[in-house]
C-alpha positions as YAML, in Angstrom:
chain: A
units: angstrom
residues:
- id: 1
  name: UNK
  ca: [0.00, 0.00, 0.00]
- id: 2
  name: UNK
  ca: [2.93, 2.43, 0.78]
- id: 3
  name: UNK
  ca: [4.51, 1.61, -2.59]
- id: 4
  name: UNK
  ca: [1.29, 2.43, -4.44]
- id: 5
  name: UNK
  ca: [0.81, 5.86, -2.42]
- id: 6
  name: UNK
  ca: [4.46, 6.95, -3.10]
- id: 7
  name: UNK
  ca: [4.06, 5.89, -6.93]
- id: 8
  name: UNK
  ca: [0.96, 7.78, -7.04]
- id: 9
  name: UNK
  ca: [2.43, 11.10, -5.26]
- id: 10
  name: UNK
  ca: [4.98, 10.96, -7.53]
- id: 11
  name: UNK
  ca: [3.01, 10.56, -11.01]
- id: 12
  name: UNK
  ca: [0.81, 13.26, -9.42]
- id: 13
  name: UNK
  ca: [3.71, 15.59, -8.64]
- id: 14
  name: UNK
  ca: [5.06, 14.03, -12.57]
- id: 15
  name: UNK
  ca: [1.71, 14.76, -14.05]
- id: 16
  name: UNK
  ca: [1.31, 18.15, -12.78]
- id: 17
  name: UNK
  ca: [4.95, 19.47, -12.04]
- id: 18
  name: UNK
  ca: [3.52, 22.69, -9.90]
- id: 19
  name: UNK
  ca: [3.68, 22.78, -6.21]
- id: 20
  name: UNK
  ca: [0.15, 22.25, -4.67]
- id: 21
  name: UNK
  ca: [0.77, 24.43, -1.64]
- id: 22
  name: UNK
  ca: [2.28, 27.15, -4.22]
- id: 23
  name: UNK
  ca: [-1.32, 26.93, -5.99]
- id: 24
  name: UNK
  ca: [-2.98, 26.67, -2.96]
- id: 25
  name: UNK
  ca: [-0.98, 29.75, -1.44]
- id: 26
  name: UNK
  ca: [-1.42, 31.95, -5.12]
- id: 27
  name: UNK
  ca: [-5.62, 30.96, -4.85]
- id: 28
  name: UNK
  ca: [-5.97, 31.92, -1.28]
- id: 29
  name: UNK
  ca: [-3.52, 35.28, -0.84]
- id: 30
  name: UNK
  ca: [-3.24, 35.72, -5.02]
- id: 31
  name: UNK
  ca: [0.20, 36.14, -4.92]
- id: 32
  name: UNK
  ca: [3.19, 33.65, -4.90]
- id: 33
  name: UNK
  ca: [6.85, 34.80, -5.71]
- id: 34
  name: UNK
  ca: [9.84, 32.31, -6.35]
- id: 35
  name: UNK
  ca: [6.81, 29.61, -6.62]
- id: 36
  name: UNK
  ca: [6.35, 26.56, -8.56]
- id: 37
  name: UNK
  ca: [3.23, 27.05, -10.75]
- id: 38
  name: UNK
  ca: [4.75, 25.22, -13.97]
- id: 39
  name: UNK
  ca: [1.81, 23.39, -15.76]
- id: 40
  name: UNK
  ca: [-0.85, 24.82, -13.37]
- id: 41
  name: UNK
  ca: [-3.84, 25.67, -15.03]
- id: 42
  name: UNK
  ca: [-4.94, 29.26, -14.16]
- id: 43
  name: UNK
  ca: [-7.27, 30.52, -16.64]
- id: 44
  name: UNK
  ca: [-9.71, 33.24, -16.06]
- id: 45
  name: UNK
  ca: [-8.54, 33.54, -12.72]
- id: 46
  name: UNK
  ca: [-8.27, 37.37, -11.91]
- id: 47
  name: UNK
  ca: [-4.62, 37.70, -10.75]
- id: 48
  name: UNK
  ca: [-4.46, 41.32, -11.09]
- id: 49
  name: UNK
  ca: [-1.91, 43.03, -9.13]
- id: 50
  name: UNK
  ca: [-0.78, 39.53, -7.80]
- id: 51
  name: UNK
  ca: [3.42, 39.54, -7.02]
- id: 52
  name: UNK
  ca: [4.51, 36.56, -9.39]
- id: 53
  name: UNK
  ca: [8.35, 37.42, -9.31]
- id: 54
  name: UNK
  ca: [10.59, 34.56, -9.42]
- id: 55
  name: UNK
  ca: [7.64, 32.36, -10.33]
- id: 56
  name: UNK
  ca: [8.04, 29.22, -12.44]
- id: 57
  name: UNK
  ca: [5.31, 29.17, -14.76]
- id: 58
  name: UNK
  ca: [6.25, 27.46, -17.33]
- id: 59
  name: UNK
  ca: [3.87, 25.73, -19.64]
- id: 60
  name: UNK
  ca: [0.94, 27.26, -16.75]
- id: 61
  name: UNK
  ca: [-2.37, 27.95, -18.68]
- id: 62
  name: UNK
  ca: [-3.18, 31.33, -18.09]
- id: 63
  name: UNK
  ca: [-5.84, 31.79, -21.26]
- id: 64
  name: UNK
  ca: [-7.99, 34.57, -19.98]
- id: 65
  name: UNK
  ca: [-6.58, 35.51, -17.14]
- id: 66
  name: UNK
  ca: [-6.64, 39.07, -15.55]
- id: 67
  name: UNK
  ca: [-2.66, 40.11, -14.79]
- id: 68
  name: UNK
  ca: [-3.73, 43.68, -14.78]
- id: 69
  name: UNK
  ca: [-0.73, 45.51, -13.16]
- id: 70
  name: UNK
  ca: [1.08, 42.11, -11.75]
- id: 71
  name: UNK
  ca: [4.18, 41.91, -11.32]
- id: 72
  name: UNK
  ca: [6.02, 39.00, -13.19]
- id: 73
  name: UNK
  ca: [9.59, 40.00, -13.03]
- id: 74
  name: UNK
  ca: [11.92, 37.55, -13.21]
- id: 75
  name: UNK
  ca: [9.42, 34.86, -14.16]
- id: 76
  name: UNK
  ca: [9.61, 31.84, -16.20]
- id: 77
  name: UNK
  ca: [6.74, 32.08, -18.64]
- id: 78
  name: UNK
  ca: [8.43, 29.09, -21.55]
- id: 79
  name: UNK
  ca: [5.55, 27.87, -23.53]
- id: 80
  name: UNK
  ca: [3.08, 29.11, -21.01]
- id: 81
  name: UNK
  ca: [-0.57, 29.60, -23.09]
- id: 82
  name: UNK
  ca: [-1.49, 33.35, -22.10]
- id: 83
  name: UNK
  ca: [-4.18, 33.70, -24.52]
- id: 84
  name: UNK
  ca: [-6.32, 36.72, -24.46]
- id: 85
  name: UNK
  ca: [-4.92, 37.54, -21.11]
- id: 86
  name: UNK
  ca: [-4.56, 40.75, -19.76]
- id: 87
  name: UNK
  ca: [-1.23, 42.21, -19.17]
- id: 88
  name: UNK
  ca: [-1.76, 45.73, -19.30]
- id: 89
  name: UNK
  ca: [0.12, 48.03, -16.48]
- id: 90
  name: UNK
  ca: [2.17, 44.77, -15.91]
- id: 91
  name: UNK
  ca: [5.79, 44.33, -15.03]
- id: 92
  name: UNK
  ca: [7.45, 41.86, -17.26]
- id: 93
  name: UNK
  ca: [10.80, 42.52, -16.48]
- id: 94
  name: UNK
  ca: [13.95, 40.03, -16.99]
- id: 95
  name: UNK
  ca: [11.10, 37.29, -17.90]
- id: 96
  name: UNK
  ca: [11.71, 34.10, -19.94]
- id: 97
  name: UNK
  ca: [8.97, 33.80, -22.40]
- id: 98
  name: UNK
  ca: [10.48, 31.72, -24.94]
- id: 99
  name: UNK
  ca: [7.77, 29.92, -27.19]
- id: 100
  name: UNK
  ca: [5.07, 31.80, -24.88]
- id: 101
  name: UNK
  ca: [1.71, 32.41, -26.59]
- id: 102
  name: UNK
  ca: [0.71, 35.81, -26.17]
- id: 103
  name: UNK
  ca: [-1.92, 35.71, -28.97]
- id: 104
  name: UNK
  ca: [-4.63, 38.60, -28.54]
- id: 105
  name: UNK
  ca: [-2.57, 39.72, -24.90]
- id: 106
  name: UNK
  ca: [-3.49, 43.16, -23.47]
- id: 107
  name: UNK
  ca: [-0.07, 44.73, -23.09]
- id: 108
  name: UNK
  ca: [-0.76, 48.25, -23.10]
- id: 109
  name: UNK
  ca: [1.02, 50.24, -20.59]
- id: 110
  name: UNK
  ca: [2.96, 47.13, -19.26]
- id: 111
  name: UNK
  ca: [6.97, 47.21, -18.85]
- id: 112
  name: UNK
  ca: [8.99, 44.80, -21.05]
- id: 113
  name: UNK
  ca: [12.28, 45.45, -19.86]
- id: 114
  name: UNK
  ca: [15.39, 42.64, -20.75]
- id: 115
  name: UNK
  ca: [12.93, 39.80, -21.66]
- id: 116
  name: UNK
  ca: [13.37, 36.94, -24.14]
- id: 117
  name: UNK
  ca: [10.08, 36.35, -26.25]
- id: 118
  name: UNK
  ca: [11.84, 34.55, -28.88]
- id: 119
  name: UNK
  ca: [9.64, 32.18, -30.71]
- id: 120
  name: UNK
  ca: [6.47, 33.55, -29.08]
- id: 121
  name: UNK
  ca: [3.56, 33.86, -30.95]
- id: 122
  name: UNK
  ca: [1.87, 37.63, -30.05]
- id: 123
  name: UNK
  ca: [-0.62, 37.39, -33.22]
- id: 124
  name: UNK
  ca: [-3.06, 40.93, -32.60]
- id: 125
  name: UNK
  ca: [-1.33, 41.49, -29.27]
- id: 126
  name: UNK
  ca: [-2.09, 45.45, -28.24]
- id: 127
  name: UNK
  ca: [1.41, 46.93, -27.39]
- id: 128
  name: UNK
  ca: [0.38, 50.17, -27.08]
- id: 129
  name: UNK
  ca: [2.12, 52.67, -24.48]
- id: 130
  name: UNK
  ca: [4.22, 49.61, -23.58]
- id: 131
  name: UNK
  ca: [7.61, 50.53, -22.37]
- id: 132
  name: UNK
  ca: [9.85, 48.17, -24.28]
- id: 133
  name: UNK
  ca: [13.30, 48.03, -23.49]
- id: 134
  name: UNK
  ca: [15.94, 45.51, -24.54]
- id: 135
  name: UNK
  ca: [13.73, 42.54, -25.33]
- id: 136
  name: UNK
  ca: [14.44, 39.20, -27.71]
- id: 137
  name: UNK
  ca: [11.21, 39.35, -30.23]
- id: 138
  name: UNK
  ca: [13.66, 37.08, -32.71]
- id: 139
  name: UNK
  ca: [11.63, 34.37, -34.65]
- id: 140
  name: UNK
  ca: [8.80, 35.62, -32.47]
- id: 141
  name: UNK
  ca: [5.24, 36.25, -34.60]
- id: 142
  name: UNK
  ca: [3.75, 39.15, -34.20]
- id: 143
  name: UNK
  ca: [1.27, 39.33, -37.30]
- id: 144
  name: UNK
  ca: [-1.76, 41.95, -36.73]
- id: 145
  name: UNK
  ca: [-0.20, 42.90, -33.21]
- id: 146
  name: UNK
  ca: [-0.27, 46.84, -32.16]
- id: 147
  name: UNK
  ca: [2.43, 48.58, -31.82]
- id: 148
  name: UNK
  ca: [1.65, 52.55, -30.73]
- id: 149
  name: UNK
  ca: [4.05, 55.10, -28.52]
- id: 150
  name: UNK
  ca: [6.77, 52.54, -28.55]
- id: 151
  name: UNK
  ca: [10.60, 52.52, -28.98]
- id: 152
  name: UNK
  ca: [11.85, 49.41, -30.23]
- id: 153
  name: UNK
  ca: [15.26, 50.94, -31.19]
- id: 154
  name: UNK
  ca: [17.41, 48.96, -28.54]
- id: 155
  name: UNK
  ca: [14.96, 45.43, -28.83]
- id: 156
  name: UNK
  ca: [15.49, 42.81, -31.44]
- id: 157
  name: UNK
  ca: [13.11, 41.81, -34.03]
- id: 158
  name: UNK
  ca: [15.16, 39.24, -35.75]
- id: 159
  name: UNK
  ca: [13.54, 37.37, -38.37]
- id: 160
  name: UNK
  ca: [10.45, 38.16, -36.36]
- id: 161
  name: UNK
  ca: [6.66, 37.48, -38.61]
- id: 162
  name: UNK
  ca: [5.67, 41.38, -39.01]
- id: 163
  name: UNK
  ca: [2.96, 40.68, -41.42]
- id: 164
  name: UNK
  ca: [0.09, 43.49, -41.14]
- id: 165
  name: UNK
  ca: [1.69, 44.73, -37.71]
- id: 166
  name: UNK
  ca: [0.09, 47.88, -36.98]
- id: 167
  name: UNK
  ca: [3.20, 50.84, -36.24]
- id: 168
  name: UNK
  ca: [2.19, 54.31, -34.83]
- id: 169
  name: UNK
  ca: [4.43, 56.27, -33.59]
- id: 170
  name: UNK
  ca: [7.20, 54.01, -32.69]
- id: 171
  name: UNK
  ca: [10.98, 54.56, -32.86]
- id: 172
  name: UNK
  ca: [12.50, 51.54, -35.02]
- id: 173
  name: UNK
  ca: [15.97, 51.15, -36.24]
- id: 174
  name: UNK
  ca: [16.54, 51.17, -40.25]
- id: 175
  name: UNK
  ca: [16.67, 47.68, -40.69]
- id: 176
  name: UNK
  ca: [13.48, 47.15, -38.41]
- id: 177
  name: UNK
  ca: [11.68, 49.46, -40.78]
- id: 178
  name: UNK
  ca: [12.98, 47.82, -44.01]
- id: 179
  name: UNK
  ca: [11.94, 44.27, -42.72]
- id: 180
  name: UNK
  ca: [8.63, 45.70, -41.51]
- id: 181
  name: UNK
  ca: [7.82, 47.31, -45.07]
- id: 182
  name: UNK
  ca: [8.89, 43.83, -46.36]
- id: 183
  name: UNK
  ca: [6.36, 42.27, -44.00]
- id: 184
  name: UNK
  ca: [3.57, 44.55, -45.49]
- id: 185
  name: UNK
  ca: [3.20, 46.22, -42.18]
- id: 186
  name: UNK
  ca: [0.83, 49.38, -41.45]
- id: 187
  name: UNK
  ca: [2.81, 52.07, -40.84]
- id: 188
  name: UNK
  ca: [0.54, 55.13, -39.54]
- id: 189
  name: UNK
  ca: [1.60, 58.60, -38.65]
- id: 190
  name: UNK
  ca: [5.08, 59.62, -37.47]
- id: 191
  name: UNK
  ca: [7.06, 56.60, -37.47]
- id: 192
  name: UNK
  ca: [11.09, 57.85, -37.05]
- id: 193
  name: UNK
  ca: [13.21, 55.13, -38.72]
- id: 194
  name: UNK
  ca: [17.11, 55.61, -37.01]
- id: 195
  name: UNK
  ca: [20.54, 54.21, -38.10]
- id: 196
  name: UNK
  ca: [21.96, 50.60, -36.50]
...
């Protein structure tokens, strides 16, 4: 019988990979730093203003789920599902996001600040107001997403999909502007277009 407990604890703990008193603890207070959320399914919860930094949550569903003004810093979001969450006023700084899916994600207003988003997929994702600085977008798609009072000067956008991405007012480098042109992007209004 002991045997058969511990074998099922540990497909549980296999299964699931997050920390039950973590979840339990982010559910009850709605905040959790340096915790182990990875896999934990978390959609449509409203997390807003919740203190995530630290936090593994990896692969975590989080489709619908209201991060208004949290604070993620630090946090391992790797092929997390953040679909048609809201991350605007957030605080997505030094955050691993690689392979994330950010499709239709409120960013507006939110910090971005020495993230890696390569390979995410940010389809129609509203960046407006967003203070990027120094993030990985490489190989990331971002097809139909918003971009509006940004500078993306000092971020990368290597090889990143830019097809119909919506540019107002940003601050891009030349080569971000030729690829962008080449993506059949919307450029609207001032958009200032700088040497590498």
């Amino acid at each position: 019988m002991k045997k058969f407990l511990g074998l099922f604890l540990l497909t549980t703990i296999l299964l699931f990979g997050y920390s039950q008193q973590d979840y339990n603890r982010l559910i009850k207070e709605g905040s959790c730093q340096n915790c182990d959320l990875s896999d934990a399914n978390l959609s449509s919860l409203d997390l807003s203003m919740s203190e995530l930094q630290n936090s593994n949550l990896a692969r975590a569903n989080l489709y619908n789920t209201n991060l208004f003004e949290a604070d993620l810093s630090g946090a391992n979001l790797e092929n997390a599902n953040l679909w048609k969450a809201n991350l605007s006023f957030a605080h997505l700084i030094g955050v691993h996001a690689k392979r994330a899916n950010f499709k239709g994600v409120n960013f507006q207003y939110a910090t971005l600040s020495n993230s890696d988003f390569r390979y995410s997929v940010s389809w129609k994702a509203n960046f407006s107001n967003a203070k990027i600085d120094k993030c990985d977008f490489s190989f990331s798609e971002l097809g139909g997403a918003i971009f509006n009072e940004n500078y993306l000067k000092n971020s990368l956008l290597h090889e990143a999909i830019l097809w119909k991405t919506y540019f107002k007012n940003v601050q891009l480098t030349q080569k971000q502007c030729k690829d962008a042109k080449e993506e059949e992007s919307i450029f609207v209004n001032k958009i200032n277009c700088y040497g590498e």
